[in-house]
JSON list of C-alpha atoms in Angstrom, two decimals:
[
{"chain": "A", "resi": 20, "resn": "GLN", "atom": "CA", "xyz": [42.90, -29.91, 20.83]},
{"chain": "A", "resi": 21, "resn": "LEU", "atom": "CA", "xyz": [46.33, -30.01, 21.34]},
{"chain": "A", "resi": 22, "resn": "GLN", "atom": "CA", "xyz": [48.28, -31.86, 24.09]},
{"chain": "A", "resi": 23, "resn": "LEU", "atom": "CA", "xyz": [52.01, -31.32, 25.01]},
{"chain": "A", "resi": 24, "resn": "ARG", "atom": "CA", "xyz": [54.02, -33.35, 26.95]},
{"chain": "A", "resi": 25, "resn": "GLU", "atom": "CA", "xyz": [57.52, -32.68, 28.27]},
{"chain": "A", "resi": 26, "resn": "SER", "atom": "CA", "xyz": [60.58, -35.56, 28.66]},
{"chain": "A", "resi": 27, "resn": "GLY", "atom": "CA", "xyz": [64.08, -35.75, 29.47]},
{"chain": "A", "resi": 28, "resn": "PRO", "atom": "CA", "xyz": [66.24, -36.41, 32.59]},
{"chain": "A", "resi": 29, "resn": "GLY", "atom": "CA", "xyz": [65.29, -35.32, 36.05]},
{"chain": "A", "resi": 30, "resn": "LEU", "atom": "CA", "xyz": [68.73, -34.91, 36.99]},
{"chain": "A", "resi": 31, "resn": "VAL", "atom": "CA", "xyz": [71.52, -32.86, 35.22]},
{"chain": "A", "resi": 32, "resn": "ARG", "atom": "CA", "xyz": [75.01, -32.84, 36.39]},
{"chain": "A", "resi": 33, "resn": "PRO", "atom": "CA", "xyz": [76.56, -28.88, 37.02]},
{"chain": "A", "resi": 34, "resn": "SER", "atom": "CA", "xyz": [78.51, -27.65, 33.76]},
{"chain": "A", "resi": 35, "resn": "GLU", "atom": "CA", "xyz": [76.74, -30.77, 31.64]},
{"chain": "A", "resi": 36, "resn": "THR", "atom": "CA", "xyz": [73.57, -30.11, 28.89]},
{"chain": "A", "resi": 37, "resn": "LEU", "atom": "CA", "xyz": [70.02, -30.17, 29.85]},
{"chain": "A", "resi": 38, "resn": "SER", "atom": "CA", "xyz": [68.04, -31.73, 27.20]},
{"chain": "A", "resi": 39, "resn": "LEU", "atom": "CA", "xyz": [64.22, -31.72, 26.99]},
{"chain": "A", "resi": 40, "resn": "THR", "atom": "CA", "xyz": [61.69, -32.74, 24.41]},
{"chain": "A", "resi": 41, "resn": "CYS", "atom": "CA", "xyz": [57.94, -31.98, 23.93]},
{"chain": "A", "resi": 42, "resn": "THR", "atom": "CA", "xyz": [55.87, -34.29, 22.26]},
{"chain": "A", "resi": 43, "resn": "VAL", "atom": "CA", "xyz": [52.74, -32.96, 20.39]},
{"chain": "A", "resi": 44, "resn": "SER", "atom": "CA", "xyz": [49.99, -34.81, 19.76]},
{"chain": "A", "resi": 45, "resn": "GLY", "atom": "CA", "xyz": [46.35, -33.94, 18.64]},
{"chain": "A", "resi": 46, "resn": "GLY", "atom": "CA", "xyz": [47.68, -32.09, 15.48]},
{"chain": "A", "resi": 47, "resn": "SER", "atom": "CA", "xyz": [50.61, -31.77, 13.78]},
{"chain": "A", "resi": 48, "resn": "ILE", "atom": "CA", "xyz": [53.21, -29.33, 14.77]},
{"chain": "A", "resi": 49, "resn": "THR", "atom": "CA", "xyz": [53.69, -27.81, 11.32]},
{"chain": "A", "resi": 50, "resn": "ASN", "atom": "CA", "xyz": [50.53, -26.22, 11.55]},
{"chain": "A", "resi": 51, "resn": "THR", "atom": "CA", "xyz": [51.12, -22.15, 11.11]},
{"chain": "A", "resi": 52, "resn": "THR", "atom": "CA", "xyz": [48.97, -20.84, 14.12]},
{"chain": "A", "resi": 53, "resn": "HIS", "atom": "CA", "xyz": [52.25, -21.75, 16.73]},
{"chain": "A", "resi": 54, "resn": "TYR", "atom": "CA", "xyz": [55.06, -20.83, 17.56]},
{"chain": "A", "resi": 55, "resn": "TRP", "atom": "CA", "xyz": [56.44, -23.58, 19.86]},
{"chain": "A", "resi": 56, "resn": "GLY", "atom": "CA", "xyz": [58.64, -22.61, 22.82]},
{"chain": "A", "resi": 57, "resn": "TRP", "atom": "CA", "xyz": [59.82, -23.23, 26.60]},
{"chain": "A", "resi": 58, "resn": "ILE", "atom": "CA", "xyz": [59.31, -21.47, 29.56]},
{"chain": "A", "resi": 59, "resn": "ARG", "atom": "CA", "xyz": [60.68, -22.69, 33.16]},
{"chain": "A", "resi": 60, "resn": "GLN", "atom": "CA", "xyz": [59.53, -22.17, 36.80]},
{"chain": "A", "resi": 61, "resn": "THR", "atom": "CA", "xyz": [62.33, -22.09, 39.60]},
{"chain": "A", "resi": 62, "resn": "PRO", "atom": "CA", "xyz": [60.67, -23.93, 42.72]},
{"chain": "A", "resi": 63, "resn": "GLY", "atom": "CA", "xyz": [58.93, -21.07, 44.61]},
{"chain": "A", "resi": 64, "resn": "LYS", "atom": "CA", "xyz": [59.27, -18.41, 41.92]},
{"chain": "A", "resi": 65, "resn": "GLY", "atom": "CA", "xyz": [57.64, -16.96, 38.87]},
{"chain": "A", "resi": 66, "resn": "LEU", "atom": "CA", "xyz": [57.82, -17.89, 35.30]},
{"chain": "A", "resi": 67, "resn": "GLU", "atom": "CA", "xyz": [60.69, -17.13, 32.96]},
{"chain": "A", "resi": 68, "resn": "TRP", "atom": "CA", "xyz": [60.47, -17.42, 29.07]},
{"chain": "A", "resi": 69, "resn": "ILE", "atom": "CA", "xyz": [63.35, -19.43, 27.43]},
{"chain": "A", "resi": 70, "resn": "GLY", "atom": "CA", "xyz": [62.54, -19.52, 23.89]},
{"chain": "A", "resi": 71, "resn": "SER", "atom": "CA", "xyz": [60.32, -20.06, 20.90]},
{"chain": "A", "resi": 72, "resn": "LEU", "atom": "CA", "xyz": [60.73, -21.04, 17.18]},
{"chain": "A", "resi": 73, "resn": "TYR", "atom": "CA", "xyz": [58.29, -20.97, 14.30]},
{"chain": "A", "resi": 74, "resn": "ILE", "atom": "CA", "xyz": [58.49, -23.99, 12.16]},
{"chain": "A", "resi": 75, "resn": "GLY", "atom": "CA", "xyz": [60.29, -22.89, 8.65]},
{"chain": "A", "resi": 76, "resn": "GLY", "atom": "CA", "xyz": [60.91, -19.14, 10.42]},
{"chain": "A", "resi": 77, "resn": "ASN", "atom": "CA", "xyz": [62.52, -17.01, 13.28]},
{"chain": "A", "resi": 78, "resn": "THR", "atom": "CA", "xyz": [63.99, -18.64, 16.59]},
{"chain": "A", "resi": 79, "resn": "TYR", "atom": "CA", "xyz": [63.95, -16.32, 19.45]},
{"chain": "A", "resi": 80, "resn": "TYR", "atom": "CA", "xyz": [65.79, -16.71, 22.91]},
{"chain": "A", "resi": 81, "resn": "SER", "atom": "CA", "xyz": [66.03, -14.82, 25.89]},
{"chain": "A", "resi": 82, "resn": "PRO", "atom": "CA", "xyz": [68.53, -12.83, 26.02]},
{"chain": "A", "resi": 83, "resn": "SER", "atom": "CA", "xyz": [69.79, -13.97, 29.51]},
{"chain": "A", "resi": 84, "resn": "LEU", "atom": "CA", "xyz": [70.09, -17.64, 28.26]},
{"chain": "A", "resi": 85, "resn": "LYS", "atom": "CA", "xyz": [70.59, -16.83, 24.63]},
{"chain": "A", "resi": 86, "resn": "SER", "atom": "CA", "xyz": [74.54, -17.80, 24.69]},
{"chain": "A", "resi": 87, "resn": "ARG", "atom": "CA", "xyz": [73.63, -21.29, 26.47]},
{"chain": "A", "resi": 88, "resn": "VAL", "atom": "CA", "xyz": [70.21, -22.01, 24.80]},
{"chain": "A", "resi": 89, "resn": "SER", "atom": "CA", "xyz": [69.36, -23.96, 21.42]},
{"chain": "A", "resi": 90, "resn": "LEU", "atom": "CA", "xyz": [65.96, -24.80, 20.22]},
{"chain": "A", "resi": 91, "resn": "SER", "atom": "CA", "xyz": [65.18, -27.23, 17.59]},
{"chain": "A", "resi": 92, "resn": "VAL", "atom": "CA", "xyz": [62.33, -29.08, 15.90]},
{"chain": "A", "resi": 93, "resn": "ASP", "atom": "CA", "xyz": [61.94, -32.87, 14.25]},
{"chain": "A", "resi": 94, "resn": "THR", "atom": "CA", "xyz": [58.53, -32.55, 12.34]},
{"chain": "A", "resi": 95, "resn": "SER", "atom": "CA", "xyz": [58.87, -36.42, 11.41]},
{"chain": "A", "resi": 96, "resn": "LYS", "atom": "CA", "xyz": [58.09, -37.43, 15.21]},
{"chain": "A", "resi": 97, "resn": "ASN", "atom": "CA", "xyz": [55.93, -33.97, 15.95]},
{"chain": "A", "resi": 98, "resn": "GLN", "atom": "CA", "xyz": [58.44, -32.72, 18.71]},
{"chain": "A", "resi": 99, "resn": "PHE", "atom": "CA", "xyz": [60.66, -29.77, 19.16]},
{"chain": "A", "resi": 100, "resn": "SER", "atom": "CA", "xyz": [63.40, -29.88, 21.48]},
{"chain": "A", "resi": 101, "resn": "LEU", "atom": "CA", "xyz": [65.35, -27.30, 24.31]},
{"chain": "A", "resi": 102, "resn": "ARG", "atom": "CA", "xyz": [68.96, -28.10, 24.92]},
{"chain": "A", "resi": 103, "resn": "LEU", "atom": "CA", "xyz": [70.36, -25.73, 27.91]},
{"chain": "A", "resi": 104, "resn": "SER", "atom": "CA", "xyz": [74.36, -25.76, 28.19]},
{"chain": "A", "resi": 105, "resn": "SER", "atom": "CA", "xyz": [76.77, -25.58, 31.12]},
{"chain": "A", "resi": 106, "resn": "VAL", "atom": "CA", "xyz": [74.33, -25.51, 33.81]},
{"chain": "A", "resi": 107, "resn": "THR", "atom": "CA", "xyz": [74.11, -24.44, 37.31]},
{"chain": "A", "resi": 108, "resn": "ALA", "atom": "CA", "xyz": [72.19, -25.01, 40.38]},
{"chain": "A", "resi": 109, "resn": "ALA", "atom": "CA", "xyz": [70.23, -21.53, 39.42]},
{"chain": "A", "resi": 110, "resn": "ASP", "atom": "CA", "xyz": [68.62, -23.80, 36.59]},
{"chain": "A", "resi": 111, "resn": "THR", "atom": "CA", "xyz": [67.00, -26.12, 38.91]},
{"chain": "A", "resi": 112, "resn": "ALA", "atom": "CA", "xyz": [63.39, -25.64, 37.61]},
{"chain": "A", "resi": 113, "resn": "VAL", "atom": "CA", "xyz": [60.44, -27.04, 36.62]},
{"chain": "A", "resi": 114, "resn": "PHE", "atom": "CA", "xyz": [60.39, -26.55, 32.58]},
{"chain": "A", "resi": 115, "resn": "TYR", "atom": "CA", "xyz": [57.42, -26.44, 30.58]},
{"chain": "A", "resi": 116, "resn": "CYS", "atom": "CA", "xyz": [56.74, -26.66, 26.76]},
{"chain": "A", "resi": 117, "resn": "ALA", "atom": "CA", "xyz": [54.04, -24.68, 25.42]},
{"chain": "A", "resi": 118, "resn": "GLY", "atom": "CA", "xyz": [52.60, -23.21, 22.13]},
{"chain": "A", "resi": 119, "resn": "ASP", "atom": "CA", "xyz": [52.20, -19.73, 21.29]},
{"chain": "A", "resi": 120, "resn": "TYR", "atom": "CA", "xyz": [48.94, -18.78, 19.39]},
{"chain": "A", "resi": 121, "resn": "LEU", "atom": "CA", "xyz": [50.19, -16.73, 16.31]},
{"chain": "A", "resi": 122, "resn": "GLY", "atom": "CA", "xyz": [53.39, -15.87, 18.31]},
{"chain": "A", "resi": 123, "resn": "LEU", "atom": "CA", "xyz": [51.44, -13.17, 19.72]},
{"chain": "A", "resi": 124, "resn": "GLY", "atom": "CA", "xyz": [52.61, -14.08, 23.57]},
{"chain": "A", "resi": 125, "resn": "ASN", "atom": "CA", "xyz": [49.11, -15.90, 24.04]},
{"chain": "A", "resi": 126, "resn": "HIS", "atom": "CA", "xyz": [50.33, -19.28, 25.20]},
{"chain": "A", "resi": 127, "resn": "ASP", "atom": "CA", "xyz": [47.25, -21.72, 25.16]},
{"chain": "A", "resi": 128, "resn": "TYR", "atom": "CA", "xyz": [48.55, -24.76, 25.08]},
{"chain": "A", "resi": 129, "resn": "TRP", "atom": "CA", "xyz": [51.06, -25.89, 27.93]},
{"chain": "A", "resi": 130, "resn": "GLY", "atom": "CA", "xyz": [52.65, -29.17, 29.07]},
{"chain": "A", "resi": 131, "resn": "LEU", "atom": "CA", "xyz": [52.22, -30.34, 32.88]},
{"chain": "A", "resi": 132, "resn": "GLY", "atom": "CA", "xyz": [56.07, -29.46, 33.36]},
{"chain": "A", "resi": 133, "resn": "THR", "atom": "CA", "xyz": [58.82, -31.41, 34.50]},
{"chain": "A", "resi": 134, "resn": "LEU", "atom": "CA", "xyz": [61.62, -30.87, 36.88]},
{"chain": "A", "resi": 135, "resn": "VAL", "atom": "CA", "xyz": [64.51, -30.85, 36.60]},
{"chain": "A", "resi": 136, "resn": "THR", "atom": "CA", "xyz": [67.30, -30.87, 39.24]},
{"chain": "A", "resi": 137, "resn": "VAL", "atom": "CA", "xyz": [71.10, -29.88, 38.49]},
{"chain": "A", "resi": 138, "resn": "SER", "atom": "CA", "xyz": [72.99, -31.51, 41.03]},
{"chain": "A", "resi": 139, "resn": "SER", "atom": "CA", "xyz": [76.18, -33.36, 41.37]},
{"chain": "B", "resi": 16, "resn": "GLN", "atom": "CA", "xyz": [63.72, -8.06, 39.03]},
{"chain": "B", "resi": 17, "resn": "SER", "atom": "CA", "xyz": [60.77, -8.83, 36.16]},
{"chain": "B", "resi": 18, "resn": "VAL", "atom": "CA", "xyz": [60.89, -6.36, 33.35]},
{"chain": "B", "resi": 19, "resn": "LEU", "atom": "CA", "xyz": [57.09, -6.19, 33.81]},
{"chain": "B", "resi": 20, "resn": "THR", "atom": "CA", "xyz": [55.99, -5.54, 37.74]},
{"chain": "B", "resi": 21, "resn": "GLN", "atom": "CA", "xyz": [52.86, -6.69, 39.34]},
{"chain": "B", "resi": 22, "resn": "PRO", "atom": "CA", "xyz": [52.28, -6.61, 43.12]},
{"chain": "B", "resi": 23, "resn": "PRO", "atom": "CA", "xyz": [53.24, -9.76, 44.63]},
{"chain": "B", "resi": 24, "resn": "SER", "atom": "CA", "xyz": [50.01, -10.42, 46.48]},
{"chain": "B", "resi": 25, "resn": "ALA", "atom": "CA", "xyz": [46.41, -9.49, 46.36]},
{"chain": "B", "resi": 26, "resn": "SER", "atom": "CA", "xyz": [43.28, -10.34, 48.22]},
{"chain": "B", "resi": 27, "resn": "GLY", "atom": "CA", "xyz": [39.57, -9.99, 48.52]},
{"chain": "B", "resi": 28, "resn": "THR", "atom": "CA", "xyz": [36.44, -11.72, 50.23]},
{"chain": "B", "resi": 29, "resn": "PRO", "atom": "CA", "xyz": [33.87, -13.60, 48.15]},
{"chain": "B", "resi": 30, "resn": "GLY", "atom": "CA", "xyz": [31.88, -11.85, 45.48]},
{"chain": "B", "resi": 31, "resn": "GLN", "atom": "CA", "xyz": [33.91, -8.74, 45.73]},
{"chain": "B", "resi": 32, "resn": "ARG", "atom": "CA", "xyz": [36.05, -7.33, 42.75]},
{"chain": "B", "resi": 33, "resn": "VAL", "atom": "CA", "xyz": [39.39, -7.56, 42.27]},
{"chain": "B", "resi": 34, "resn": "THR", "atom": "CA", "xyz": [42.21, -6.03, 40.05]},
{"chain": "B", "resi": 35, "resn": "ILE", "atom": "CA", "xyz": [45.77, -6.67, 39.52]},
{"chain": "B", "resi": 36, "resn": "SER", "atom": "CA", "xyz": [48.14, -4.36, 37.82]},
{"chain": "B", "resi": 37, "resn": "CYS", "atom": "CA", "xyz": [51.35, -4.77, 35.67]},
{"chain": "B", "resi": 38, "resn": "SER", "atom": "CA", "xyz": [53.19, -2.15, 34.50]},
{"chain": "B", "resi": 39, "resn": "GLY", "atom": "CA", "xyz": [55.79, -2.43, 31.83]},
{"chain": "B", "resi": 40, "resn": "SER", "atom": "CA", "xyz": [57.61, 0.37, 29.32]},
{"chain": "B", "resi": 41, "resn": "ARG", "atom": "CA", "xyz": [56.81, 1.36, 25.87]},
{"chain": "B", "resi": 42, "resn": "SER", "atom": "CA", "xyz": [59.19, -1.87, 24.31]},
{"chain": "B", "resi": 43, "resn": "ASN", "atom": "CA", "xyz": [56.78, -4.42, 25.84]},
{"chain": "B", "resi": 44, "resn": "ILE", "atom": "CA", "xyz": [53.40, -3.15, 26.74]},
{"chain": "B", "resi": 45, "resn": "GLY", "atom": "CA", "xyz": [53.32, 0.01, 25.11]},
{"chain": "B", "resi": 46, "resn": "THR", "atom": "CA", "xyz": [53.57, -1.68, 21.63]},
{"chain": "B", "resi": 47, "resn": "ASN", "atom": "CA", "xyz": [52.45, -5.49, 22.13]},
{"chain": "B", "resi": 48, "resn": "SER", "atom": "CA", "xyz": [49.58, -7.01, 23.38]},
{"chain": "B", "resi": 49, "resn": "VAL", "atom": "CA", "xyz": [49.17, -8.28, 27.03]},
{"chain": "B", "resi": 50, "resn": "SER", "atom": "CA", "xyz": [48.36, -11.78, 28.19]},
{"chain": "B", "resi": 51, "resn": "TRP", "atom": "CA", "xyz": [47.32, -13.14, 31.69]},
{"chain": "B", "resi": 52, "resn": "TYR", "atom": "CA", "xyz": [48.14, -16.57, 32.74]},
{"chain": "B", "resi": 53, "resn": "GLN", "atom": "CA", "xyz": [46.43, -18.29, 36.11]},
{"chain": "B", "resi": 54, "resn": "GLN", "atom": "CA", "xyz": [48.31, -20.77, 37.88]},
{"chain": "B", "resi": 55, "resn": "LEU", "atom": "CA", "xyz": [46.64, -23.03, 40.75]},
{"chain": "B", "resi": 56, "resn": "PRO", "atom": "CA", "xyz": [48.88, -24.42, 43.01]},
{"chain": "B", "resi": 57, "resn": "GLY", "atom": "CA", "xyz": [50.90, -27.26, 41.43]},
{"chain": "B", "resi": 58, "resn": "ALA", "atom": "CA", "xyz": [49.48, -26.94, 38.16]},
{"chain": "B", "resi": 59, "resn": "ALA", "atom": "CA", "xyz": [50.86, -25.73, 34.77]},
{"chain": "B", "resi": 60, "resn": "PRO", "atom": "CA", "xyz": [49.81, -22.07, 34.18]},
{"chain": "B", "resi": 61, "resn": "LYS", "atom": "CA", "xyz": [46.61, -21.73, 32.13]},
{"chain": "B", "resi": 62, "resn": "LEU", "atom": "CA", "xyz": [45.90, -18.75, 29.51]},
{"chain": "B", "resi": 63, "resn": "LEU", "atom": "CA", "xyz": [43.32, -16.44, 30.84]},
{"chain": "B", "resi": 64, "resn": "ILE", "atom": "CA", "xyz": [43.12, -13.47, 28.96]},
{"chain": "B", "resi": 65, "resn": "GLN", "atom": "CA", "xyz": [44.74, -13.25, 25.54]},
{"chain": "B", "resi": 66, "resn": "SER", "atom": "CA", "xyz": [45.67, -10.01, 23.24]},
{"chain": "B", "resi": 67, "resn": "ASP", "atom": "CA", "xyz": [45.01, -7.48, 26.16]},
{"chain": "B", "resi": 68, "resn": "ASN", "atom": "CA", "xyz": [41.11, -8.26, 26.55]},
{"chain": "B", "resi": 69, "resn": "GLU", "atom": "CA", "xyz": [39.89, -11.60, 24.96]},
{"chain": "B", "resi": 70, "resn": "ARG", "atom": "CA", "xyz": [38.87, -14.36, 26.69]},
{"chain": "B", "resi": 71, "resn": "PRO", "atom": "CA", "xyz": [39.44, -18.03, 25.68]},
{"chain": "B", "resi": 72, "resn": "SER", "atom": "CA", "xyz": [36.85, -20.31, 25.13]},
{"chain": "B", "resi": 73, "resn": "GLY", "atom": "CA", "xyz": [35.62, -21.59, 28.70]},
{"chain": "B", "resi": 74, "resn": "VAL", "atom": "CA", "xyz": [37.15, -18.53, 30.58]},
{"chain": "B", "resi": 75, "resn": "PRO", "atom": "CA", "xyz": [34.12, -17.10, 32.64]},
{"chain": "B", "resi": 76, "resn": "ASP", "atom": "CA", "xyz": [33.29, -13.70, 31.90]},
{"chain": "B", "resi": 77, "resn": "ARG", "atom": "CA", "xyz": [34.05, -12.61, 35.48]},
{"chain": "B", "resi": 78, "resn": "PHE", "atom": "CA", "xyz": [37.45, -12.20, 34.07]},
{"chain": "B", "resi": 79, "resn": "SER", "atom": "CA", "xyz": [38.51, -9.26, 31.95]},
{"chain": "B", "resi": 80, "resn": "GLY", "atom": "CA", "xyz": [41.35, -7.53, 31.16]},
{"chain": "B", "resi": 81, "resn": "SER", "atom": "CA", "xyz": [42.28, -4.13, 30.00]},
{"chain": "B", "resi": 82, "resn": "LYS", "atom": "CA", "xyz": [45.26, -2.12, 28.86]},
{"chain": "B", "resi": 83, "resn": "SER", "atom": "CA", "xyz": [46.31, 1.68, 28.76]},
{"chain": "B", "resi": 84, "resn": "GLY", "atom": "CA", "xyz": [49.56, 2.88, 27.58]},
{"chain": "B", "resi": 85, "resn": "THR", "atom": "CA", "xyz": [52.26, 0.88, 29.53]},
{"chain": "B", "resi": 86, "resn": "SER", "atom": "CA", "xyz": [50.10, -0.80, 32.11]},
{"chain": "B", "resi": 87, "resn": "ALA", "atom": "CA", "xyz": [47.77, -3.21, 31.97]},
{"chain": "B", "resi": 88, "resn": "SER", "atom": "CA", "xyz": [45.03, -5.29, 34.47]},
{"chain": "B", "resi": 89, "resn": "LEU", "atom": "CA", "xyz": [43.14, -8.07, 35.05]},
{"chain": "B", "resi": 90, "resn": "ALA", "atom": "CA", "xyz": [40.40, -7.72, 36.93]},
{"chain": "B", "resi": 91, "resn": "ILE", "atom": "CA", "xyz": [38.13, -11.04, 38.67]},
{"chain": "B", "resi": 92, "resn": "SER", "atom": "CA", "xyz": [34.51, -9.86, 39.56]},
{"chain": "B", "resi": 93, "resn": "GLY", "atom": "CA", "xyz": [32.37, -11.74, 41.79]},
{"chain": "B", "resi": 94, "resn": "LEU", "atom": "CA", "xyz": [35.15, -13.41, 43.32]},
{"chain": "B", "resi": 95, "resn": "GLN", "atom": "CA", "xyz": [35.08, -17.33, 44.38]},
{"chain": "B", "resi": 96, "resn": "SER", "atom": "CA", "xyz": [37.42, -19.57, 46.12]},
{"chain": "B", "resi": 97, "resn": "GLU", "atom": "CA", "xyz": [38.46, -21.39, 43.59]},
{"chain": "B", "resi": 98, "resn": "ASP", "atom": "CA", "xyz": [40.20, -18.13, 41.95]},
{"chain": "B", "resi": 99, "resn": "GLU", "atom": "CA", "xyz": [42.86, -18.06, 44.91]},
{"chain": "B", "resi": 100, "resn": "ALA", "atom": "CA", "xyz": [45.71, -18.99, 42.44]},
{"chain": "B", "resi": 101, "resn": "ASP", "atom": "CA", "xyz": [48.90, -16.90, 41.16]},
{"chain": "B", "resi": 102, "resn": "TYR", "atom": "CA", "xyz": [48.50, -14.64, 38.11]},
{"chain": "B", "resi": 103, "resn": "TYR", "atom": "CA", "xyz": [50.93, -13.84, 35.90]},
{"chain": "B", "resi": 104, "resn": "CYS", "atom": "CA", "xyz": [51.06, -10.91, 32.89]},
{"chain": "B", "resi": 105, "resn": "ALA", "atom": "CA", "xyz": [53.08, -11.57, 30.08]},
{"chain": "B", "resi": 106, "resn": "THR", "atom": "CA", "xyz": [54.23, -9.45, 26.72]},
{"chain": "B", "resi": 107, "resn": "TRP", "atom": "CA", "xyz": [56.91, -9.24, 23.91]},
{"chain": "B", "resi": 108, "resn": "ASP", "atom": "CA", "xyz": [59.59, -6.68, 24.63]},
{"chain": "B", "resi": 109, "resn": "ASP", "atom": "CA", "xyz": [60.88, -5.46, 21.34]},
{"chain": "B", "resi": 110, "resn": "SER", "atom": "CA", "xyz": [64.01, -3.85, 22.72]},
{"chain": "B", "resi": 111, "resn": "LEU", "atom": "CA", "xyz": [67.37, -5.83, 22.11]},
{"chain": "B", "resi": 112, "resn": "ASP", "atom": "CA", "xyz": [66.27, -9.05, 20.53]},
{"chain": "B", "resi": 113, "resn": "SER", "atom": "CA", "xyz": [62.58, -9.43, 20.55]},
{"chain": "B", "resi": 114, "resn": "HIS", "atom": "CA", "xyz": [61.54, -12.22, 23.75]},
{"chain": "B", "resi": 115, "resn": "VAL", "atom": "CA", "xyz": [58.54, -12.61, 25.84]},
{"chain": "B", "resi": 116, "resn": "VAL", "atom": "CA", "xyz": [58.54, -11.22, 29.35]},
{"chain": "B", "resi": 117, "resn": "PHE", "atom": "CA", "xyz": [56.69, -12.09, 32.66]},
{"chain": "B", "resi": 118, "resn": "GLY", "atom": "CA", "xyz": [55.16, -10.19, 35.28]},
{"chain": "B", "resi": 119, "resn": "GLY", "atom": "CA", "xyz": [56.69, -11.27, 38.61]},
{"chain": "B", "resi": 120, "resn": "GLY", "atom": "CA", "xyz": [53.25, -12.89, 39.32]},
{"chain": "B", "resi": 121, "resn": "THR", "atom": "CA", "xyz": [50.50, -11.89, 41.91]},
{"chain": "B", "resi": 122, "resn": "LYS", "atom": "CA", "xyz": [49.29, -14.38, 44.54]},
{"chain": "B", "resi": 123, "resn": "LEU", "atom": "CA", "xyz": [45.30, -13.78, 44.93]},
{"chain": "B", "resi": 124, "resn": "THR", "atom": "CA", "xyz": [44.02, -14.90, 48.49]},
{"chain": "B", "resi": 125, "resn": "VAL", "atom": "CA", "xyz": [40.30, -15.23, 48.71]},
{"chain": "B", "resi": 126, "resn": "LEU", "atom": "CA", "xyz": [39.49, -14.53, 52.20]}
]
C-alpha cells in the first residue's frame, strides 16, 4: 500500500516561488502503474488539478497554470516535486500530491495535504 | 467556473437513493472515463468510482457510477449518515493540451 506525504514551507511571500515535495513510501515511484501529480484546493472551494508526470514519459500541466508550474522527480529519493512561480494570494490552498493509476484520471493514492499560505 | 458541471448540493434521508450528476462535453466525458471522489470534512479526497463504473477495493456496493454521452452520474443507495460529504467528478480533457478537469463538487447532506 503506497503512502504519500507532502512537505514544504507553509508560508510563501507574494511573487516568490512555492516549492513542495511528495515522498512516496511503501513502493517504488518508478513503478509503471502510476502517474504522479498535484491537486490543490483553495479554502472552502473545489479541487483544481495542477499537473502530473509519468516517469520516463510525458508531463502534463493545467493550461491555466502551465506558464508558472514545473514538476520534477528524484527517483533516488522516491520523491516528486512541484514548483509554482510568481505566487499571489489566490494561490493560497491545500496542496495534495496524488497517484493516478495508469494515467486514466483515477487518483487512487493521496497525501494528507499541506496548507500553503501566500502572504507578506 | 468548472469545466464539469455538478449541482452544488444534494440531500436525502437515511435509506434513500440519491444521484449526483456531472455534465461535460465531447472533449472530456464524451471521450474519457470518469472518476468520482468522496471528501469528508477535513480529509483528503478518496477515490470512490474509477473508469466510469468500477468500485475500487473496499468501496461499498451502495456506490455506483454510470455514464452516457457527455454526462456521468454517481448513485448512492441505502443512504447513511456517514455519506454526508463533498463529492467530485473528474476526467481528462483533450481540448488544447490534455489535462485533468474536476467538477465543482456537490455537498451531500443526509437529513
